[in-house]
């Protein structure tokens, strides 16, 4: 353990997480800069507490260009009243607030990708300081953590709620109970390309019940995708016993990402022609996209083939692609 673990977080909350009732305030992070010598980053937060009970931590805007979470959570924060709650709900609609304000995946201040910055540092960059606050202050308060994601500007997903395969089978089973309760159109047993530094991993290593989503993408959200996020958040709070009533999940199709073969990456840059759309069935070897070199006419496109059979659950969103971009993700329907 380095000295940074002994240092207090520079973030101070203007809300009292132990107080009863509804509080709307900020996580205030001092940020001295050219246009504000003693300025701060003001991250909106809502706490609703009523009596004793479990704590749910609901977050969006971990990546700044993903909008279902912020839209559902700004709405929930405005509507939730203490009488409806048993226990506590902590809502942070836009975790990486500078990135959210800029409409970018990473922070414009330090290029920090929040979901690769955990456990963070109290003496690090702005993004690392926010991660550290979640790591040492907010996550320890939580029993259930729901972190909303979507594809952002560069990916588009089938709408799913997800949890990870975990070493602790009881913890994993609990997480998948909550995925089921969320009730997205699809439910995913999710494999990460690179789990190091993720908020997910930080919460899971603390033994928390952690679920996440991918609800769309392209740097926008739709009435349907925001509706899925709103219903899912309410269902999760009901499943936790924080809101009254039982979760009423919609019909879901269970998907699995069994191994790294589910990902297809571009080896050339160029113009992408999708050959299948989200939700379409593909067989191993099928061409899922073509990439045309754009320097001249007459050249053959390269072909991106599925390495396994399943359905297309995610795809590259912009029309131009670069070598190394994730072009397609295949998932297996398991139920
Ligand atoms: Zn994300």
CSV table of C-alpha atoms and ligand atoms in Angstrom, one decimal:
chain,number,residue,atom,x,y,z
A,1,UNK,CA,0.0,0.0,0.0
A,2,UNK,CA,1.4,3.4,-1.0
A,3,UNK,CA,1.0,6.6,0.9
A,4,UNK,CA,-1.9,7.6,-1.3
A,5,UNK,CA,-4.1,5.1,0.5
A,6,UNK,CA,-3.7,7.1,3.7
A,7,UNK,CA,-4.6,10.4,2.1
A,8,UNK,CA,-8.2,11.7,2.4
A,9,UNK,CA,-10.2,12.1,-0.8
A,10,UNK,CA,-10.2,15.8,-1.9
A,11,UNK,CA,-13.9,15.3,-2.8
A,12,UNK,CA,-16.4,16.6,-0.3
A,13,UNK,CA,-20.1,15.8,-0.5
A,14,UNK,CA,-22.6,18.5,0.1
A,15,UNK,CA,-25.1,15.8,1.1
A,16,UNK,CA,-25.0,13.7,4.3
A,17,UNK,CA,-25.2,10.0,3.2
A,18,UNK,CA,-26.5,9.1,6.7
A,19,UNK,CA,-29.3,11.7,6.9
A,20,UNK,CA,-32.9,10.7,6.3
A,21,UNK,CA,-35.1,12.2,3.6
A,22,UNK,CA,-34.3,13.4,0.1
A,23,UNK,CA,-31.1,15.4,-0.6
A,24,UNK,CA,-29.9,16.8,-3.9
A,25,UNK,CA,-26.3,18.1,-3.9
A,26,UNK,CA,-22.9,17.6,-5.3
A,27,UNK,CA,-19.6,15.8,-5.0
A,28,UNK,CA,-17.3,18.8,-5.0
A,29,UNK,CA,-13.9,18.2,-6.4
A,30,UNK,CA,-11.4,21.1,-6.2
A,31,UNK,CA,-10.0,21.8,-9.7
A,32,UNK,CA,-7.8,24.8,-10.0
A,33,UNK,CA,-7.5,26.0,-13.6
A,34,UNK,CA,-7.1,29.0,-15.9
A,35,UNK,CA,-10.8,30.1,-15.8
A,36,UNK,CA,-11.3,29.4,-12.1
A,37,UNK,CA,-8.3,29.6,-9.7
A,38,UNK,CA,-10.1,28.0,-6.8
A,39,UNK,CA,-12.8,26.3,-8.9
A,40,UNK,CA,-14.4,22.9,-8.5
A,41,UNK,CA,-15.9,20.1,-10.5
A,42,UNK,CA,-19.5,19.8,-9.2
A,43,UNK,CA,-20.8,16.2,-9.7
A,44,UNK,CA,-24.6,16.0,-9.1
A,45,UNK,CA,-25.6,13.5,-6.5
A,46,UNK,CA,-29.0,12.5,-4.9
A,47,UNK,CA,-29.4,10.5,-1.7
A,48,UNK,CA,-32.8,9.2,-0.6
A,49,UNK,CA,-32.9,7.5,2.7
A,50,UNK,CA,-35.7,6.2,4.9
A,51,UNK,CA,-35.0,4.0,7.9
A,52,UNK,CA,-32.7,1.0,7.9
A,53,UNK,CA,-32.3,-1.2,4.9
A,54,UNK,CA,-30.0,-2.0,2.0
A,55,UNK,CA,-28.2,0.7,-0.1
A,56,UNK,CA,-28.4,0.8,-3.9
A,57,UNK,CA,-25.8,2.8,-5.7
A,58,UNK,CA,-27.0,3.8,-9.2
A,59,UNK,CA,-24.6,5.4,-11.7
A,60,UNK,CA,-24.6,6.6,-15.3
A,61,UNK,CA,-22.1,8.6,-17.3
A,62,UNK,CA,-19.2,6.4,-16.4
A,63,UNK,CA,-18.5,7.1,-20.0
A,64,UNK,CA,-19.6,10.6,-21.0
A,65,UNK,CA,-21.2,9.8,-24.4
A,66,UNK,CA,-23.7,7.1,-23.1
A,67,UNK,CA,-27.1,8.6,-22.3
A,68,UNK,CA,-29.6,6.0,-21.1
A,69,UNK,CA,-28.2,6.0,-17.6
A,70,UNK,CA,-28.1,9.8,-17.2
A,71,UNK,CA,-31.6,10.2,-18.7
A,72,UNK,CA,-33.1,7.5,-16.4
A,73,UNK,CA,-31.2,8.7,-13.3
A,74,UNK,CA,-31.9,12.4,-13.6
A,75,UNK,CA,-35.5,11.4,-13.9
A,76,UNK,CA,-35.4,9.0,-10.9
A,77,UNK,CA,-33.6,11.5,-8.8
A,78,UNK,CA,-36.3,14.1,-9.4
A,79,UNK,CA,-39.2,11.7,-8.7
A,80,UNK,CA,-38.0,9.5,-5.8
A,81,UNK,CA,-39.6,10.4,-2.5
A,82,UNK,CA,-38.4,9.1,0.9
A,83,UNK,CA,-41.7,7.5,1.9
A,84,UNK,CA,-41.3,5.1,-1.0
A,85,UNK,CA,-37.9,4.0,0.1
A,86,UNK,CA,-36.8,1.5,2.7
A,87,UNK,CA,-33.0,1.8,3.1
A,88,UNK,CA,-31.0,4.1,0.9
A,89,UNK,CA,-30.6,5.0,-2.8
A,90,UNK,CA,-27.5,6.9,-3.9
A,91,UNK,CA,-27.8,8.3,-7.5
A,92,UNK,CA,-24.9,9.7,-9.5
A,93,UNK,CA,-26.3,10.3,-13.0
A,94,UNK,CA,-22.9,11.3,-14.5
A,95,UNK,CA,-19.9,9.7,-12.7
A,96,UNK,CA,-17.3,11.2,-15.1
A,97,UNK,CA,-19.0,14.6,-15.1
A,98,UNK,CA,-16.4,16.5,-17.1
A,99,UNK,CA,-16.7,13.8,-19.9
A,100,UNK,CA,-20.5,13.9,-19.7
A,101,UNK,CA,-20.5,17.7,-20.2
A,102,UNK,CA,-18.1,17.3,-23.1
A,103,UNK,CA,-20.2,14.5,-24.7
A,104,UNK,CA,-17.0,12.4,-24.9
A,105,UNK,CA,-16.1,8.9,-23.6
A,106,UNK,CA,-13.1,10.1,-21.7
A,107,UNK,CA,-12.5,13.3,-19.7
A,108,UNK,CA,-11.5,16.4,-21.6
A,109,UNK,CA,-9.4,17.4,-18.6
A,110,UNK,CA,-7.0,14.4,-18.4
A,111,UNK,CA,-8.3,12.0,-21.1
A,112,UNK,CA,-9.2,9.7,-18.2
A,113,UNK,CA,-11.4,6.7,-19.0
A,114,UNK,CA,-13.3,6.3,-15.7
A,115,UNK,CA,-13.8,2.6,-16.3
A,116,UNK,CA,-10.0,2.0,-16.7
A,117,UNK,CA,-9.1,4.2,-13.7
A,118,UNK,CA,-10.0,2.1,-10.7
A,119,UNK,CA,-9.0,2.0,-7.9
A,120,UNK,CA,-8.0,5.6,-8.6
A,121,UNK,CA,-5.8,7.9,-6.6
A,122,UNK,CA,-6.6,10.7,-4.2
A,123,UNK,CA,-3.6,12.6,-5.4
A,124,UNK,CA,-4.0,11.6,-9.1
A,125,UNK,CA,-5.7,13.2,-12.1
A,126,UNK,CA,-9.3,14.5,-11.9
A,127,UNK,CA,-10.6,11.1,-13.2
A,128,UNK,CA,-8.5,9.2,-10.8
A,129,UNK,CA,-9.7,11.3,-7.9
A,130,UNK,CA,-13.3,10.6,-8.8
A,131,UNK,CA,-12.6,6.8,-9.1
A,132,UNK,CA,-10.8,6.9,-5.7
A,133,UNK,CA,-13.9,8.5,-4.1
A,134,UNK,CA,-16.1,5.7,-5.5
A,135,UNK,CA,-13.6,3.1,-4.4
A,136,UNK,CA,-13.2,4.2,-0.9
A,137,UNK,CA,-16.4,6.2,0.0
A,138,UNK,CA,-19.4,5.2,-2.1
A,139,UNK,CA,-18.8,1.5,-3.0
A,140,UNK,CA,-18.3,0.6,0.7
A,141,UNK,CA,-21.7,2.0,1.4
A,142,UNK,CA,-23.5,-0.1,-1.2
A,143,UNK,CA,-25.1,-3.5,-1.2
A,144,UNK,CA,-26.2,-3.4,-4.8
A,145,UNK,CA,-24.5,-1.5,-7.6
A,146,UNK,CA,-26.1,-0.8,-11.0
A,147,UNK,CA,-23.9,1.0,-13.5
A,148,UNK,CA,-25.5,2.0,-16.8
A,149,UNK,CA,-23.5,1.9,-20.0
A,150,UNK,CA,-24.3,2.0,-23.8
A,151,UNK,CA,-22.0,1.9,-26.8
A,152,UNK,CA,-21.2,5.6,-26.9
A,153,UNK,CA,-20.3,7.2,-30.2
A,154,UNK,CA,-18.4,4.2,-31.6
A,155,UNK,CA,-20.5,1.2,-30.7
A,156,UNK,CA,-24.1,0.1,-30.8
A,157,UNK,CA,-25.6,-2.7,-28.7
A,158,UNK,CA,-28.7,-4.8,-28.5
A,159,UNK,CA,-30.3,-3.7,-25.2
A,160,UNK,CA,-29.0,-5.9,-22.4
A,161,UNK,CA,-28.4,-6.0,-18.7
A,162,UNK,CA,-25.3,-8.0,-17.7
A,163,UNK,CA,-23.2,-9.5,-15.0
A,164,UNK,CA,-19.9,-11.3,-15.0
A,165,UNK,CA,-18.7,-14.8,-14.3
A,166,UNK,CA,-17.2,-14.6,-10.8
A,167,UNK,CA,-15.0,-16.8,-8.7
A,168,UNK,CA,-17.5,-16.6,-5.8
A,169,UNK,CA,-20.5,-18.6,-7.1
A,170,UNK,CA,-22.9,-17.2,-4.5
A,171,UNK,CA,-22.0,-13.6,-5.5
A,172,UNK,CA,-22.3,-14.5,-9.2
A,173,UNK,CA,-25.7,-16.1,-8.6
A,174,UNK,CA,-27.0,-13.0,-6.7
A,175,UNK,CA,-25.8,-10.7,-9.5
A,176,UNK,CA,-27.6,-12.8,-12.1
A,177,UNK,CA,-30.8,-12.7,-10.0
A,178,UNK,CA,-30.6,-8.9,-10.3
A,179,UNK,CA,-29.9,-9.1,-14.1
A,180,UNK,CA,-33.1,-11.2,-14.3
A,181,UNK,CA,-35.0,-8.7,-12.2
A,182,UNK,CA,-33.8,-5.7,-14.3
A,183,UNK,CA,-35.7,-7.3,-17.2
A,184,UNK,CA,-34.0,-5.9,-20.3
A,185,UNK,CA,-34.9,-7.4,-23.6
A,186,UNK,CA,-31.6,-9.3,-23.5
A,187,UNK,CA,-29.6,-10.5,-20.5
A,188,UNK,CA,-25.9,-11.2,-20.9
A,189,UNK,CA,-23.2,-13.3,-19.2
A,190,UNK,CA,-20.6,-10.8,-20.1
A,191,UNK,CA,-16.9,-11.3,-20.9
A,192,UNK,CA,-14.7,-8.2,-20.8
A,193,UNK,CA,-11.9,-7.5,-23.3
A,194,UNK,CA,-9.8,-6.0,-20.4
A,195,UNK,CA,-11.2,-6.0,-16.9
A,196,UNK,CA,-8.3,-4.3,-15.2
A,197,UNK,CA,-9.2,-0.9,-13.8
A,198,UNK,CA,-12.9,-1.3,-14.2
A,199,UNK,CA,-15.5,0.0,-11.7
A,200,UNK,CA,-17.2,-3.4,-12.2
A,201,UNK,CA,-14.0,-5.2,-11.0
A,202,UNK,CA,-13.6,-2.8,-8.1
A,203,UNK,CA,-17.2,-3.5,-6.9
A,204,UNK,CA,-17.0,-7.2,-7.5
A,205,UNK,CA,-13.7,-7.5,-5.6
A,206,UNK,CA,-15.4,-5.8,-2.6
A,207,UNK,CA,-18.0,-8.6,-2.7
A,208,UNK,CA,-20.8,-6.2,-3.9
A,209,UNK,CA,-23.7,-7.3,-6.1
A,210,UNK,CA,-22.8,-5.5,-9.3
A,211,UNK,CA,-24.8,-5.4,-12.6
A,212,UNK,CA,-24.3,-3.3,-15.6
A,213,UNK,CA,-26.0,-2.6,-19.0
A,214,UNK,CA,-25.4,-1.9,-22.6
A,215,UNK,CA,-28.6,-0.4,-23.9
A,216,UNK,CA,-27.9,1.1,-27.3
A,217,UNK,CA,-25.2,3.5,-28.5
A,218,UNK,CA,-24.2,5.7,-31.3
A,219,UNK,CA,-23.8,8.7,-28.9
A,220,UNK,CA,-27.5,9.1,-28.4
A,221,UNK,CA,-30.5,7.4,-26.7
A,222,UNK,CA,-34.1,6.6,-27.8
A,223,UNK,CA,-37.4,6.7,-26.1
A,224,UNK,CA,-37.3,2.8,-26.1
A,225,UNK,CA,-33.8,2.5,-24.7
A,226,UNK,CA,-34.4,5.1,-21.9
A,227,UNK,CA,-37.7,3.3,-21.1
A,228,UNK,CA,-35.7,0.1,-20.6
A,229,UNK,CA,-33.3,1.9,-18.3
A,230,UNK,CA,-36.1,3.5,-16.2
A,231,UNK,CA,-38.0,0.2,-15.8
A,232,UNK,CA,-34.8,-1.7,-15.0
A,233,UNK,CA,-33.7,0.7,-12.3
A,234,UNK,CA,-37.2,0.5,-10.6
A,235,UNK,CA,-37.1,-3.3,-10.9
A,236,UNK,CA,-33.6,-3.5,-9.3
A,237,UNK,CA,-34.8,-1.3,-6.4
A,238,UNK,CA,-37.8,-3.6,-5.9
A,239,UNK,CA,-35.6,-6.7,-6.1
A,240,UNK,CA,-33.4,-5.2,-3.3
A,241,UNK,CA,-36.5,-4.5,-1.2
A,242,UNK,CA,-35.8,-0.8,-1.3
A,243,UNK,CA,-38.9,0.0,-3.3
A,244,UNK,CA,-42.2,-1.7,-2.5
A,245,UNK,CA,-43.7,-4.2,-4.8
A,246,UNK,CA,-42.1,-7.0,-6.8
A,247,UNK,CA,-40.0,-6.5,-9.9
A,248,UNK,CA,-42.0,-6.9,-13.1
A,249,UNK,CA,-39.3,-7.8,-15.6
A,250,UNK,CA,-40.1,-7.9,-19.3
A,251,UNK,CA,-39.4,-11.1,-21.3
A,252,UNK,CA,-35.7,-11.6,-21.8
A,253,UNK,CA,-33.4,-13.6,-24.0
A,254,UNK,CA,-30.3,-14.9,-22.3
A,255,UNK,CA,-27.0,-14.5,-24.1
A,256,UNK,CA,-23.5,-15.7,-23.3
A,257,UNK,CA,-20.1,-14.4,-24.5
A,258,UNK,CA,-18.3,-17.7,-24.0
A,259,UNK,CA,-14.7,-16.7,-25.0
A,260,UNK,CA,-12.7,-14.2,-26.9
A,261,UNK,CA,-13.9,-15.5,-30.3
A,262,UNK,CA,-17.0,-13.5,-29.8
A,263,UNK,CA,-15.1,-10.3,-30.7
A,264,UNK,CA,-14.1,-9.4,-34.3
A,265,UNK,CA,-11.6,-6.6,-34.9
A,266,UNK,CA,-10.7,-4.7,-38.0
A,267,UNK,CA,-7.2,-5.3,-39.4
A,268,UNK,CA,-7.6,-2.5,-42.0
A,269,UNK,CA,-9.0,0.9,-42.0
A,270,UNK,CA,-11.6,2.1,-44.4
A,271,UNK,CA,-15.3,2.3,-45.2
A,272,UNK,CA,-17.4,-0.3,-43.4
A,273,UNK,CA,-20.3,-2.2,-45.0
A,274,UNK,CA,-22.3,-4.1,-42.4
A,275,UNK,CA,-23.5,-7.4,-43.8
A,276,UNK,CA,-25.7,-8.2,-40.8
A,277,UNK,CA,-27.6,-6.1,-38.3
A,278,UNK,CA,-28.0,-6.2,-34.5
A,279,UNK,CA,-30.0,-9.3,-33.5
A,280,UNK,CA,-29.3,-11.2,-36.7
A,281,UNK,CA,-28.3,-14.8,-36.6
A,282,UNK,CA,-24.8,-15.6,-38.0
A,283,UNK,CA,-22.9,-18.8,-38.5
A,284,UNK,CA,-19.2,-19.3,-37.9
A,285,UNK,CA,-17.4,-18.1,-41.0
A,286,UNK,CA,-20.2,-15.8,-42.2
A,287,UNK,CA,-19.0,-12.4,-43.4
A,288,UNK,CA,-20.4,-9.8,-40.8
A,289,UNK,CA,-18.8,-6.8,-42.4
A,290,UNK,CA,-16.7,-5.6,-45.4
A,291,UNK,CA,-14.1,-2.9,-45.2
A,292,UNK,CA,-13.4,-1.0,-48.4
A,293,UNK,CA,-10.0,0.7,-48.9
A,294,UNK,CA,-11.0,4.3,-49.7
A,295,UNK,CA,-7.8,5.5,-51.4
A,296,UNK,CA,-8.8,4.2,-54.8
A,297,UNK,CA,-11.7,2.5,-56.6
A,298,UNK,CA,-11.4,-1.0,-57.9
A,299,UNK,CA,-9.9,-2.6,-54.8
A,300,UNK,CA,-11.5,-5.5,-53.2
A,301,UNK,CA,-12.8,-5.0,-49.6
A,302,UNK,CA,-11.4,-7.1,-46.8
A,303,UNK,CA,-14.0,-9.3,-45.1
A,304,UNK,CA,-14.6,-9.6,-41.3
A,305,UNK,CA,-15.8,-13.1,-40.5
A,306,UNK,CA,-17.6,-14.4,-37.4
A,307,UNK,CA,-15.4,-16.8,-35.5
A,308,UNK,CA,-18.4,-18.4,-33.9
A,309,UNK,CA,-22.2,-18.8,-34.4
A,310,UNK,CA,-24.7,-16.7,-32.5
A,311,UNK,CA,-26.4,-13.4,-32.9
A,312,UNK,CA,-24.8,-10.0,-33.5
A,313,UNK,CA,-25.1,-8.2,-30.2
A,314,UNK,CA,-22.8,-5.2,-30.8
A,315,UNK,CA,-21.3,-3.5,-33.8
A,316,UNK,CA,-19.0,-0.6,-34.8
A,317,UNK,CA,-21.2,2.5,-35.2
A,318,UNK,CA,-19.4,5.1,-37.4
A,319,UNK,CA,-19.2,4.5,-41.1
A,320,UNK,CA,-15.4,4.7,-41.2
A,321,UNK,CA,-13.3,2.2,-39.3
A,322,UNK,CA,-9.7,2.0,-38.2
A,323,UNK,CA,-7.4,-1.0,-37.8
A,324,UNK,CA,-7.9,-2.4,-34.3
A,325,UNK,CA,-11.5,-1.2,-33.9
A,326,UNK,CA,-14.0,-3.7,-32.6
A,327,UNK,CA,-16.3,-4.3,-35.6
A,328,UNK,CA,-18.7,-6.9,-34.3
A,329,UNK,CA,-19.5,-8.9,-31.2
A,330,UNK,CA,-21.3,-12.3,-31.4
A,331,UNK,CA,-23.2,-13.7,-28.5
A,332,UNK,CA,-24.7,-17.2,-28.1
A,333,UNK,CA,-28.4,-17.5,-27.3
A,334,UNK,CA,-28.6,-19.7,-24.2
A,335,UNK,CA,-32.3,-19.3,-23.3
B,1,LIG,ZN1,-19.5,2.7,-21.2
